[in-house]
């Protein structure tokens, strides 16, 4: 009992048959091999699986693949353009915002949505904007600094 | 110290860009042809005997390849806490675990495992396994467990006392010491069961080749010890067990040994296919090791002048169902009760007690935070009773450079605790803010400032009762670039980046010309593992010594090529030149290629020396306690840490900032709550566990104090763990300063705070 879906992922069109119970996360990781998106809790608690669905950040573990039919998905693999790091990626690397790196892809995607909506956020807005993404390594201090720096530098 | 090129620089982490691009491969990101998915069936009862298991229905489910139970597993008794086997007297490992046992001792004890073509099928199959249990009475409280007639968890272990530690932690004459004291203060503190919460789900992948060799992809903190343990369990020579570490998504102690590895290996052996066993987050919360709750009864005597004359403590450690790290954790906690502050007469007894709670084990701090929560509050109370400033009291009593470290019994090579206290106090405005009488703020919201101190270690070399060493090899290629081969793992802290900085500095090559291996036990030499804040110090020392030897070999040839004595040559930034003539040098690549065409490779290896240098820290918390609700708001944290030379200051700050987040959770919210009737963990998710988000965090002021330690590589000491050791103590002391009430149970939730305020008659009506 599968269903055909069309997903545009990082600009590339994928047509595939999915089971109704499959999450978007499962399809991205296990059917399409885009393992940059991480599975941390499968409960929408940790934000490690954050992707953009038509430009809005979602926990891909809470979205069924069939719900994403006909829609545009951006994953961490689609953040850099032509191999050039996005300003957020550059600042995360340079300012020490990456610990073990497991939360990083989801954190970057949430930060991207934040800067798309609020190009020059306050520190408080950054903290709220990424509060759906848990990190156990950094205490968030350098992540917040990196997002603010990216905003300064045209993120 | 001479001017340094790479040490002390904020170079980005060597793996940061691949992590930022989503290219880093963690265990569950790896794919192999024919990969099967393994899942564990776990006991739903806290204490029971498995009467029978029927796997036939599960085996018939399409897509299921194998179901294994006790009868399929090696009948080998071990401990998943792999490094406990390196304990030696007065400590000893407790070997009390099997892969599957027909006596289950906590909710989550594995009884069977399934391998199937996909994860969902494996999960479906678990539901088809029929297990008949005979329930046994269970015990969840340590004091109940120690009574005669309590349910007994392990055969031959009377009153569930897995170990009683006393001898090694006793010296002097406590009775006489208490007689000398002008005041004696006594109290009991309870610490909580909390969770590492590494963001990556626990996973491993195993496969056997046609020669019967096991390949294990394991993000363990201790790959070489896991290799050894797997070789023992599966009765294979170590050459037939190869452990390789992928990227590791955080550890904090949970990976200090084996978790899924024996199960993925068994399923791979039975099926002949590669098998991945990945745990869900719920399983992680209830089925993997937690921090040990420890009840600490503490009694300290002091003279009017502030001299501490005697200390007595009883620690009761809730090991949960299996002992794992409990002996070592309790011993570290015991030592931390008298390691920072001088006391001639000490007696500590530690009871390691089995209960039907989830298994406790290693978590960042390893006994230290528990001891600090008790000791640092106790010191504050004593200082107040003596009419002394809490910082002055600490400065008067702490051990210093040249004194014997009570944890290692070797001299302390550097101690800047006094400077940490002074700098932290200044940043926290201690002198001004501590003038108030505790609890004297008008209105329901009361502010306070408190401090706590910590001392830690750089690995466990010389530490009482445990072995520790690292080995590293430095291989110089014919183009002048350098490979470091070492079993050191990077759990996310950036240790490997710092190791490359150390190698580049010593060799005089560019940082970007140094590459460090992933651990692969087929090729990397022994390293005990990434624990005890040891990687940069111990492995760094091994690398530095090996690099020195490699450099000697390079300079020997360069001397011939430059027609100058080797001792007059300088290696820097990838060139070798005669001192004072940097423009007339040779490129490292030219020298190495010359060696190459003469049939020689520059190659060196070294073991880490048996030294240990304690880092220190002083932490300050400013809080506001709402005496109507018990809610505690953290206004500011200051952490002044003596880390020796910060090899990469940005990474060091990051370590401390991350530790503070964990320390805040430990203080106020985080607790693995076990239902006292059923033994079930009732909050096995990040949100119910109350993990702190970016929006919850207070401002943090990190101050690095950098004495040049004579034993560390370029003066560095360990930084990995200790950032959370004193946080709960500093917050509790600040809460006392705010309210005049002591809070002695972790976490200090609003409910507990309000209750304590009410009992003291200090809640706001």
mmCIF file of C-alpha atoms in Angstrom, chain B residues 44-261:
data_model
loop_
_atom_site.group_PDB
_atom_site.id
_atom_site.type_symbol
_atom_site.label_atom_id
_atom_site.label_comp_id
_atom_site.label_asym_id
_atom_site.label_seq_id
_atom_site.Cartn_x
_atom_site.Cartn_y
_atom_site.Cartn_z
ATOM 1 C CA UNK B 44 8.940 -4.498 31.344
ATOM 2 C CA UNK B 45 9.428 -5.508 34.997
ATOM 3 C CA UNK B 46 11.966 -4.112 37.436
ATOM 4 C CA UNK B 47 12.732 -7.492 38.914
ATOM 5 C CA UNK B 48 11.742 -10.865 37.512
ATOM 6 C CA UNK B 49 12.843 -14.280 36.409
ATOM 7 C CA UNK B 50 12.451 -15.174 32.761
ATOM 8 C CA UNK B 51 10.646 -18.524 32.793
ATOM 9 C CA UNK B 52 10.471 -19.049 29.061
ATOM 10 C CA UNK B 53 10.849 -17.223 25.752
ATOM 11 C CA UNK B 54 9.013 -18.207 22.589
ATOM 12 C CA UNK B 55 10.483 -16.566 19.513
ATOM 13 C CA UNK B 56 8.732 -18.694 16.888
ATOM 14 C CA UNK B 57 6.109 -16.116 15.849
ATOM 15 C CA UNK B 58 8.715 -13.405 15.547
ATOM 16 C CA UNK B 59 10.940 -15.634 13.448
ATOM 17 C CA UNK B 60 8.098 -16.247 11.018
ATOM 18 C CA UNK B 61 7.463 -12.543 10.390
ATOM 19 C CA UNK B 62 8.600 -11.758 6.812
ATOM 20 C CA UNK B 63 11.773 -9.708 6.888
ATOM 21 C CA UNK B 64 13.037 -11.089 10.189
ATOM 22 C CA UNK B 65 16.448 -12.702 9.766
ATOM 23 C CA UNK B 66 17.301 -13.735 13.302
ATOM 24 C CA UNK B 67 16.036 -13.656 16.859
ATOM 25 C CA UNK B 68 18.575 -14.267 19.607
ATOM 26 C CA UNK B 69 18.232 -14.895 23.319
ATOM 27 C CA UNK B 70 20.433 -16.055 26.186
ATOM 28 C CA UNK B 71 20.925 -19.478 24.619
ATOM 29 C CA UNK B 72 22.525 -17.910 21.530
ATOM 30 C CA UNK B 73 24.854 -15.573 23.392
ATOM 31 C CA UNK B 74 28.307 -16.360 24.794
ATOM 32 C CA UNK B 75 27.925 -17.375 28.417
ATOM 33 C CA UNK B 76 30.424 -14.749 29.511
ATOM 34 C CA UNK B 77 30.194 -12.511 32.544
ATOM 35 C CA UNK B 78 31.579 -9.022 32.054
ATOM 36 C CA UNK B 79 30.874 -5.358 32.677
ATOM 37 C CA UNK B 80 29.762 -2.988 29.970
ATOM 38 C CA UNK B 81 31.897 -0.364 31.747
ATOM 39 C CA UNK B 82 34.895 -1.569 29.782
ATOM 40 C CA UNK B 83 37.557 0.398 31.602
ATOM 41 C CA UNK B 84 36.662 -0.979 35.024
ATOM 42 C CA UNK B 85 38.802 -3.964 34.093
ATOM 43 C CA UNK B 86 41.792 -1.627 34.414
ATOM 44 C CA UNK B 87 41.086 -1.022 38.098
ATOM 45 C CA UNK B 88 43.602 -2.465 40.520
ATOM 46 C CA UNK B 89 43.716 -2.708 44.320
ATOM 47 C CA UNK B 90 42.429 -1.088 46.434
ATOM 48 C CA UNK B 91 39.725 -0.895 43.750
ATOM 49 C CA UNK B 92 38.374 -3.818 41.730
ATOM 50 C CA UNK B 93 35.941 -4.298 38.867
ATOM 51 C CA UNK B 94 32.584 -5.879 39.625
ATOM 52 C CA UNK B 95 31.742 -8.256 36.776
ATOM 53 C CA UNK B 96 27.990 -8.730 37.046
ATOM 54 C CA UNK B 97 26.557 -8.519 33.518
ATOM 55 C CA UNK B 98 25.689 -10.970 30.780
ATOM 56 C CA UNK B 99 24.405 -10.040 27.353
ATOM 57 C CA UNK B 100 21.082 -11.575 28.366
ATOM 58 C CA UNK B 101 20.223 -12.982 31.756
ATOM 59 C CA UNK B 102 17.190 -14.961 32.846
ATOM 60 C CA UNK B 103 17.183 -12.898 36.009
ATOM 61 C CA UNK B 104 16.210 -9.357 34.960
ATOM 62 C CA UNK B 105 16.894 -6.508 37.356
ATOM 63 C CA UNK B 106 15.498 -3.280 35.903
ATOM 64 C CA UNK B 107 12.873 -2.103 33.445
ATOM 65 C CA UNK B 108 14.923 -2.183 30.282
ATOM 66 C CA UNK B 109 17.148 -5.185 30.954
ATOM 67 C CA UNK B 110 17.624 -6.890 27.545
ATOM 68 C CA UNK B 111 16.108 -10.365 27.140
ATOM 69 C CA UNK B 112 16.218 -10.872 23.356
ATOM 70 C CA UNK B 113 17.301 -9.196 20.138
ATOM 71 C CA UNK B 114 16.012 -9.212 16.595
ATOM 72 C CA UNK B 115 17.690 -8.539 13.249
ATOM 73 C CA UNK B 116 15.440 -7.674 10.322
ATOM 74 C CA UNK B 117 15.635 -6.105 6.893
ATOM 75 C CA UNK B 118 14.359 -2.780 8.149
ATOM 76 C CA UNK B 119 13.834 -1.041 11.438
ATOM 77 C CA UNK B 120 10.043 -1.198 11.457
ATOM 78 C CA UNK B 121 10.042 -4.945 10.848
ATOM 79 C CA UNK B 122 12.482 -5.404 13.708
ATOM 80 C CA UNK B 123 10.210 -3.378 15.984
ATOM 81 C CA UNK B 124 7.155 -5.335 14.821
ATOM 82 C CA UNK B 125 8.985 -8.593 15.547
ATOM 83 C CA UNK B 126 9.731 -7.570 19.130
ATOM 84 C CA UNK B 127 5.995 -7.508 19.792
ATOM 85 C CA UNK B 128 5.714 -11.127 18.634
ATOM 86 C CA UNK B 129 8.252 -12.501 21.107
ATOM 87 C CA UNK B 130 6.413 -14.164 23.967
ATOM 88 C CA UNK B 131 8.192 -14.003 27.294
ATOM 89 C CA UNK B 132 6.884 -15.564 30.473
ATOM 90 C CA UNK B 133 8.136 -13.683 33.522
ATOM 91 C CA UNK B 134 7.820 -14.495 37.182
ATOM 92 C CA UNK B 135 7.830 -11.182 38.975
ATOM 93 C CA UNK B 136 10.008 -10.719 42.042
ATOM 94 C CA UNK B 137 9.726 -8.069 44.739
ATOM 95 C CA UNK B 138 11.723 -4.996 43.773
ATOM 96 C CA UNK B 139 13.583 -2.348 45.754
ATOM 97 C CA UNK B 140 14.208 1.220 44.640
ATOM 98 C CA UNK B 141 15.617 2.924 47.725
ATOM 99 C CA UNK B 142 19.243 2.367 48.743
ATOM 100 C CA UNK B 143 18.562 2.284 52.469
ATOM 101 C CA UNK B 144 15.731 -0.211 51.986
ATOM 102 C CA UNK B 145 18.002 -2.295 49.758
ATOM 103 C CA UNK B 146 20.634 -2.501 52.527
ATOM 104 C CA UNK B 147 18.191 -3.957 55.070
ATOM 105 C CA UNK B 148 18.123 -7.651 55.898
ATOM 106 C CA UNK B 149 15.324 -9.331 54.019
ATOM 107 C CA UNK B 150 15.347 -6.831 51.148
ATOM 108 C CA UNK B 151 14.974 -8.329 47.676
ATOM 109 C CA UNK B 152 18.405 -9.561 46.643
ATOM 110 C CA UNK B 153 19.493 -8.567 43.143
ATOM 111 C CA UNK B 154 22.705 -10.516 42.708
ATOM 112 C CA UNK B 155 23.568 -13.939 44.009
ATOM 113 C CA UNK B 156 26.013 -13.823 46.896
ATOM 114 C CA UNK B 157 25.707 -10.066 47.377
ATOM 115 C CA UNK B 158 24.391 -9.660 50.902
ATOM 116 C CA UNK B 159 22.168 -6.642 51.540
ATOM 117 C CA UNK B 160 22.831 -5.629 47.935
ATOM 118 C CA UNK B 161 26.147 -4.046 48.885
ATOM 119 C CA UNK B 162 28.240 -4.535 45.744
ATOM 120 C CA UNK B 163 31.256 -2.891 47.360
ATOM 121 C CA UNK B 164 32.204 -1.143 50.561
ATOM 122 C CA UNK B 165 35.054 1.307 50.193
ATOM 123 C CA UNK B 166 36.677 2.640 53.304
ATOM 124 C CA UNK B 167 40.327 1.805 53.849
ATOM 125 C CA UNK B 168 41.837 3.876 51.050
ATOM 126 C CA UNK B 169 39.881 6.971 52.036
ATOM 127 C CA UNK B 170 40.850 7.146 55.666
ATOM 128 C CA UNK B 171 43.873 8.768 57.220
ATOM 129 C CA UNK B 172 44.894 10.445 60.474
ATOM 130 C CA UNK B 173 42.700 10.239 63.562
ATOM 131 C CA UNK B 174 39.231 11.697 62.915
ATOM 132 C CA UNK B 175 38.128 11.196 66.506
ATOM 133 C CA UNK B 176 41.012 13.256 67.836
ATOM 134 C CA UNK B 177 40.449 15.793 65.060
ATOM 135 C CA UNK B 178 36.837 16.379 66.090
ATOM 136 C CA UNK B 179 37.981 16.863 69.711
ATOM 137 C CA UNK B 180 40.253 19.682 68.543
ATOM 138 C CA UNK B 181 37.387 21.398 66.680
ATOM 139 C CA UNK B 182 35.619 24.503 68.017
ATOM 140 C CA UNK B 183 32.624 23.864 65.802
ATOM 141 C CA UNK B 184 31.302 20.728 64.158
ATOM 142 C CA UNK B 185 28.753 20.848 61.365
ATOM 143 C CA UNK B 186 26.869 17.830 60.104
ATOM 144 C CA UNK B 187 24.300 17.380 57.334
ATOM 145 C CA UNK B 188 23.019 15.051 54.611
ATOM 146 C CA UNK B 189 22.788 15.792 50.894
ATOM 147 C CA UNK B 190 21.001 13.896 48.138
ATOM 148 C CA UNK B 191 21.968 14.079 44.506
ATOM 149 C CA UNK B 192 19.958 13.060 41.484
ATOM 150 C CA UNK B 193 19.928 10.592 38.635
ATOM 151 C CA UNK B 194 20.560 12.588 35.514
ATOM 152 C CA UNK B 195 21.376 11.855 31.937
ATOM 153 C CA UNK B 196 24.171 12.673 29.544
ATOM 154 C CA UNK B 197 21.756 13.551 26.711
ATOM 155 C CA UNK B 198 24.301 13.272 23.918
ATOM 156 C CA UNK B 199 22.347 14.365 20.878
ATOM 157 C CA UNK B 200 23.241 11.361 18.724
ATOM 158 C CA UNK B 201 21.247 8.223 19.325
ATOM 159 C CA UNK B 202 23.360 5.330 20.535
ATOM 160 C CA UNK B 203 24.276 3.001 17.653
ATOM 161 C CA UNK B 204 26.864 0.528 16.459
ATOM 162 C CA UNK B 205 27.354 -1.512 13.291
ATOM 163 C CA UNK B 206 28.991 -4.931 13.274
ATOM 164 C CA UNK B 207 29.992 -7.338 10.534
ATOM 165 C CA UNK B 208 32.128 -10.436 10.223
ATOM 166 C CA UNK B 209 34.272 -11.186 7.185
ATOM 167 C CA UNK B 210 34.834 -14.642 5.731
ATOM 168 C CA UNK B 211 37.914 -15.167 7.908
ATOM 169 C CA UNK B 212 35.804 -14.697 11.019
ATOM 170 C CA UNK B 213 37.149 -11.241 11.776
ATOM 171 C CA UNK B 214 34.750 -8.818 13.442
ATOM 172 C CA UNK B 215 34.597 -5.244 12.160
ATOM 173 C CA UNK B 216 32.807 -2.968 14.607
ATOM 174 C CA UNK B 217 31.898 0.641 13.892
ATOM 175 C CA UNK B 218 31.449 2.006 17.354
ATOM 176 C CA UNK B 219 31.283 5.597 18.564
ATOM 177 C CA UNK B 220 32.585 4.479 21.941
ATOM 178 C CA UNK B 221 34.845 6.682 24.020
ATOM 179 C CA UNK B 222 37.154 3.691 24.529
ATOM 180 C CA UNK B 223 37.675 1.834 21.247
ATOM 181 C CA UNK B 224 40.778 -0.060 22.322
ATOM 182 C CA UNK B 225 39.096 -1.319 25.477
ATOM 183 C CA UNK B 226 35.995 -2.280 23.538
ATOM 184 C CA UNK B 227 38.235 -4.264 21.177
ATOM 185 C CA UNK B 228 39.631 -6.145 24.152
ATOM 186 C CA UNK B 229 36.227 -6.758 25.727
ATOM 187 C CA UNK B 230 34.692 -8.002 22.474
ATOM 188 C CA UNK B 231 37.668 -10.310 21.972
ATOM 189 C CA UNK B 232 37.011 -11.806 25.415
ATOM 190 C CA UNK B 233 33.236 -12.096 25.001
ATOM 191 C CA UNK B 234 33.443 -13.706 21.564
ATOM 192 C CA UNK B 235 36.629 -15.630 22.340
ATOM 193 C CA UNK B 236 38.615 -14.102 19.507
ATOM 194 C CA UNK B 237 42.231 -12.951 19.419
ATOM 195 C CA UNK B 238 42.514 -9.169 19.298
ATOM 196 C CA UNK B 239 43.707 -9.401 15.698
ATOM 197 C CA UNK B 240 40.248 -10.733 14.834
ATOM 198 C CA UNK B 241 38.433 -7.760 16.345
ATOM 199 C CA UNK B 242 38.749 -4.421 14.599
ATOM 200 C CA UNK B 243 37.009 -1.430 16.173
ATOM 201 C CA UNK B 244 36.710 1.710 14.058
ATOM 202 C CA UNK B 245 35.156 4.938 15.293
ATOM 203 C CA UNK B 246 32.956 7.057 13.074
ATOM 204 C CA UNK B 247 32.110 10.665 13.990
ATOM 205 C CA UNK B 248 30.776 10.814 17.544
ATOM 206 C CA UNK B 249 27.680 12.868 18.356
ATOM 207 C CA UNK B 250 28.502 13.691 21.963
ATOM 208 C CA UNK B 251 29.283 11.306 24.785
ATOM 209 C CA UNK B 252 29.673 12.859 28.252
ATOM 210 C CA UNK B 253 30.465 9.455 29.720
ATOM 211 C CA UNK B 254 27.553 7.438 28.365
ATOM 212 C CA UNK B 255 29.900 5.796 25.866
ATOM 213 C CA UNK B 256 32.560 4.906 28.424
ATOM 214 C CA UNK B 257 32.473 1.267 27.419
ATOM 215 C CA UNK B 258 29.961 -0.814 25.505
ATOM 216 C CA UNK B 259 26.241 -0.262 24.985
ATOM 217 C CA UNK B 260 24.937 -1.901 21.807
ATOM 218 C CA UNK B 261 28.256 -3.390 20.642
#
